[in-house]
Amino acid sequence: AADGGLRHVEKLGLTPNEILGDFDSLGYIPTGSQVFPVEKDDTDSMLAVRKGLALGFRKFLLYGALDGPRLDHTLANLQTLCFLASHGATGYLVGQRYMATAVREETLTYDASAEGILSLFCFGQDCRVTLRGLKYELENGTISADFPLGVSNHFVGKKAAIEVHNGTVVALWDVKNGFPIER
């Protein structure tokens, strides 16, 4: 659990293996936690991700990291997904209404039962992508960081696929669809 995330973990009746952060959000320092200074380069979420990578984990589910009250932290968490993808790991932000992941030179597939909106955003250099099984398909097209071409696509009752040929795309979809089929 990272800082204020400990509250949520405890509400679920769970006991985390690791507790870390600067504890400016939680307001107290839990016994046995790893304490970091408030003035640091990493967010508490990034501290947790780095710890997980150091422990050998390759898949990360970050709950409460998508729809909190601070937009700056939400954007930082989207960047954290890109960090994970660039380090050969997979991360998901799981919110109350949406889920997000970063796709870097791989294919992400959704079941034909998926409904609602799927939006894609390029993070960094222009991204070359192929989209299949969606309302707006694209064959080897370009999504750039300076124009929202990938926003508000729709699932249409077919198996859908996002293939990222180069670059990193952040995908955002309705949480009711759950996790993609494969990475």
Coordinates of C-alpha atoms in Angstrom, one line a residue:
A1 CA 0.0 0.0 0.0
A2 CA 1.3 3.4 -0.9
D3 CA 0.6 6.2 1.6
G4 CA -3.2 7.0 1.7
G5 CA -3.9 3.8 -0.3
L6 CA -3.5 2.0 3.0
R7 CA -6.9 3.3 4.1
H8 CA -8.6 1.6 1.1
V9 CA -6.6 -1.7 1.7
E10 CA -7.7 -1.7 5.3
K11 CA -11.4 -1.1 4.4
L12 CA -11.2 -4.2 2.3
G13 CA -10.0 -6.1 5.4
L14 CA -6.6 -6.8 3.8
T15 CA -3.1 -6.5 5.3
P16 CA -0.5 -5.4 2.8
N17 CA 3.0 -7.0 2.6
E18 CA 4.6 -3.6 2.1
I19 CA 3.6 -0.1 3.2
L20 CA 5.6 2.8 1.8
G21 CA 5.4 6.5 1.0
D22 CA 6.0 9.9 2.5
F23 CA 2.7 9.6 4.5
D24 CA 1.6 13.2 3.8
S25 CA -1.8 11.9 2.7
L26 CA -2.3 9.3 5.4
G27 CA -1.3 11.7 8.2
Y28 CA 0.6 9.2 10.3
I29 CA 3.4 6.7 9.8
P30 CA 2.2 3.1 10.1
T31 CA 4.4 0.7 12.1
G32 CA 6.9 -1.2 9.9
S33 CA 6.5 1.1 6.8
Q34 CA 9.2 2.4 4.6
V35 CA 9.3 6.2 4.9
F36 CA 10.4 8.5 2.2
P37 CA 10.9 12.3 2.2
V38 CA 8.0 14.4 1.0
E39 CA 10.4 16.2 -1.3
K40 CA 11.4 13.5 -3.8
D41 CA 11.3 12.8 -7.5
D42 CA 8.9 9.8 -7.3
T43 CA 5.2 9.9 -6.5
D44 CA 4.2 7.3 -3.8
S45 CA 2.6 5.2 -6.6
M46 CA 5.9 5.2 -8.5
L47 CA 7.7 4.2 -5.3
A48 CA 5.4 1.2 -5.0
V49 CA 5.9 0.3 -8.7
R50 CA 9.7 0.5 -8.4
K51 CA 9.5 -1.7 -5.2
G52 CA 7.4 -4.2 -7.1
L53 CA 9.8 -4.3 -10.1
A54 CA 12.8 -4.8 -7.7
L55 CA 10.9 -7.7 -6.1
G56 CA 10.5 -9.3 -9.6
F57 CA 6.8 -8.5 -10.2
R58 CA 5.8 -8.0 -13.9
K59 CA 2.0 -7.2 -13.5
F60 CA 0.7 -4.3 -11.5
L61 CA -2.9 -3.4 -10.6
L62 CA -3.2 0.1 -9.3
Y63 CA -6.5 0.7 -7.6
G64 CA -7.7 4.2 -6.8
A65 CA -5.0 5.7 -9.1
L66 CA -7.3 6.8 -11.9
D67 CA -10.2 8.8 -10.6
G68 CA -8.9 10.5 -7.5
P69 CA -9.3 14.2 -6.6
R70 CA -6.0 15.3 -8.1
L71 CA -5.7 15.5 -11.8
D72 CA -1.9 15.9 -11.6
H73 CA -1.6 12.6 -9.9
T74 CA -3.9 10.9 -12.4
L75 CA -1.7 12.1 -15.2
A76 CA 1.4 11.0 -13.3
N77 CA -0.2 7.5 -12.9
L78 CA -0.8 7.4 -16.7
Q79 CA 2.9 8.1 -17.1
T80 CA 3.6 5.4 -14.6
L81 CA 1.8 2.9 -16.9
C82 CA 4.2 4.1 -19.7
F83 CA 7.2 3.6 -17.3
L84 CA 6.1 0.0 -16.6
A85 CA 5.6 -0.7 -20.4
S86 CA 9.1 0.6 -21.1
H87 CA 10.5 -1.7 -18.4
G88 CA 8.8 -4.8 -19.9
A89 CA 6.0 -4.9 -17.3
T90 CA 2.2 -4.5 -17.5
G91 CA 0.2 -2.0 -15.4
Y92 CA -3.5 -1.3 -15.1
L93 CA -5.1 1.7 -13.4
V94 CA -8.5 0.5 -12.1
G95 CA -11.0 3.2 -11.3
Q96 CA -14.6 3.3 -10.4
R97 CA -15.7 3.8 -14.1
Y98 CA -12.7 3.3 -16.2
M99 CA -9.6 1.1 -16.6
A100 CA -6.4 2.1 -18.4
T101 CA -3.2 0.5 -19.5
A102 CA -0.2 1.3 -21.7
V103 CA 0.5 -0.7 -24.8
R104 CA 4.0 -0.6 -26.2
E105 CA 4.8 -2.4 -29.4
E106 CA 2.4 -5.3 -28.7
T107 CA -1.3 -6.3 -29.2
L108 CA -4.1 -5.9 -26.8
T109 CA -7.3 -7.9 -27.4
Y110 CA -10.8 -7.5 -26.0
D111 CA -13.6 -10.0 -26.0
A112 CA -16.6 -9.6 -28.4
S113 CA -18.8 -8.9 -25.3
A114 CA -17.0 -5.6 -24.6
E115 CA -19.2 -2.6 -24.7
G116 CA -18.9 1.2 -24.6
I117 CA -16.0 3.4 -25.4
L118 CA -12.4 2.7 -26.0
S119 CA -10.1 5.7 -26.2
L120 CA -6.4 5.7 -27.2
F121 CA -3.8 8.4 -26.4
C122 CA -0.3 8.6 -27.7
F123 CA 2.4 9.2 -25.0
G124 CA 5.6 10.5 -26.5
Q125 CA 6.6 10.1 -30.1
D126 CA 3.9 9.4 -32.8
C127 CA 2.5 6.0 -32.6
R128 CA 1.8 3.7 -35.5
V129 CA -1.3 1.5 -34.8
T130 CA -3.8 -0.9 -36.3
L131 CA -7.3 -1.1 -34.8
R132 CA -9.6 -4.0 -35.7
G133 CA -13.1 -4.9 -34.6
L134 CA -14.0 -1.4 -33.5
K135 CA -16.4 1.2 -35.0
Y136 CA -13.4 3.2 -36.3
E137 CA -10.8 0.8 -37.7
L138 CA -7.4 1.9 -38.7
E139 CA -4.7 0.1 -40.6
N140 CA -1.1 1.1 -39.8
G141 CA -2.2 4.6 -39.0
T142 CA -0.6 7.3 -36.9
I143 CA -1.9 8.6 -33.5
S144 CA 0.1 11.6 -32.3
A145 CA 0.4 13.3 -28.9
D146 CA -0.8 16.6 -30.2
F147 CA -4.2 15.6 -31.6
P148 CA -6.9 13.5 -30.0
L149 CA -7.6 11.2 -33.0
G150 CA -8.0 8.1 -30.8
V151 CA -10.7 9.4 -28.5
S152 CA -14.2 7.9 -28.3
N153 CA -13.9 4.8 -30.4
H154 CA -16.6 2.2 -29.8
F155 CA -16.8 -1.6 -29.3
V156 CA -19.2 -3.1 -31.8
G157 CA -19.8 -6.7 -30.6
K158 CA -16.7 -8.2 -32.3
K159 CA -13.4 -9.3 -30.9
A160 CA -11.4 -6.0 -30.9
A161 CA -7.6 -5.6 -31.2
I162 CA -5.2 -2.7 -30.7
E163 CA -1.9 -3.4 -32.3
V164 CA 0.8 -0.9 -31.5
H165 CA 3.6 -1.2 -34.1
N166 CA 5.8 1.6 -32.5
G167 CA 5.5 4.0 -29.6
T168 CA 3.4 3.8 -26.5
V169 CA -0.4 4.2 -26.5
V170 CA -2.5 4.5 -23.3
A171 CA -5.9 2.7 -23.7
L172 CA -8.9 3.7 -21.6
W173 CA -12.1 1.7 -21.5
D174 CA -15.2 1.1 -19.3
V175 CA -14.3 -0.9 -16.2
K176 CA -17.4 -3.2 -16.7
N177 CA -15.4 -4.8 -19.6
G178 CA -12.7 -6.0 -17.2
F179 CA -9.2 -6.8 -18.3
P180 CA -8.2 -7.4 -21.9
I181 CA -8.0 -11.1 -23.1
E182 CA -4.2 -11.1 -23.7
R183 CA -1.1 -8.9 -23.8

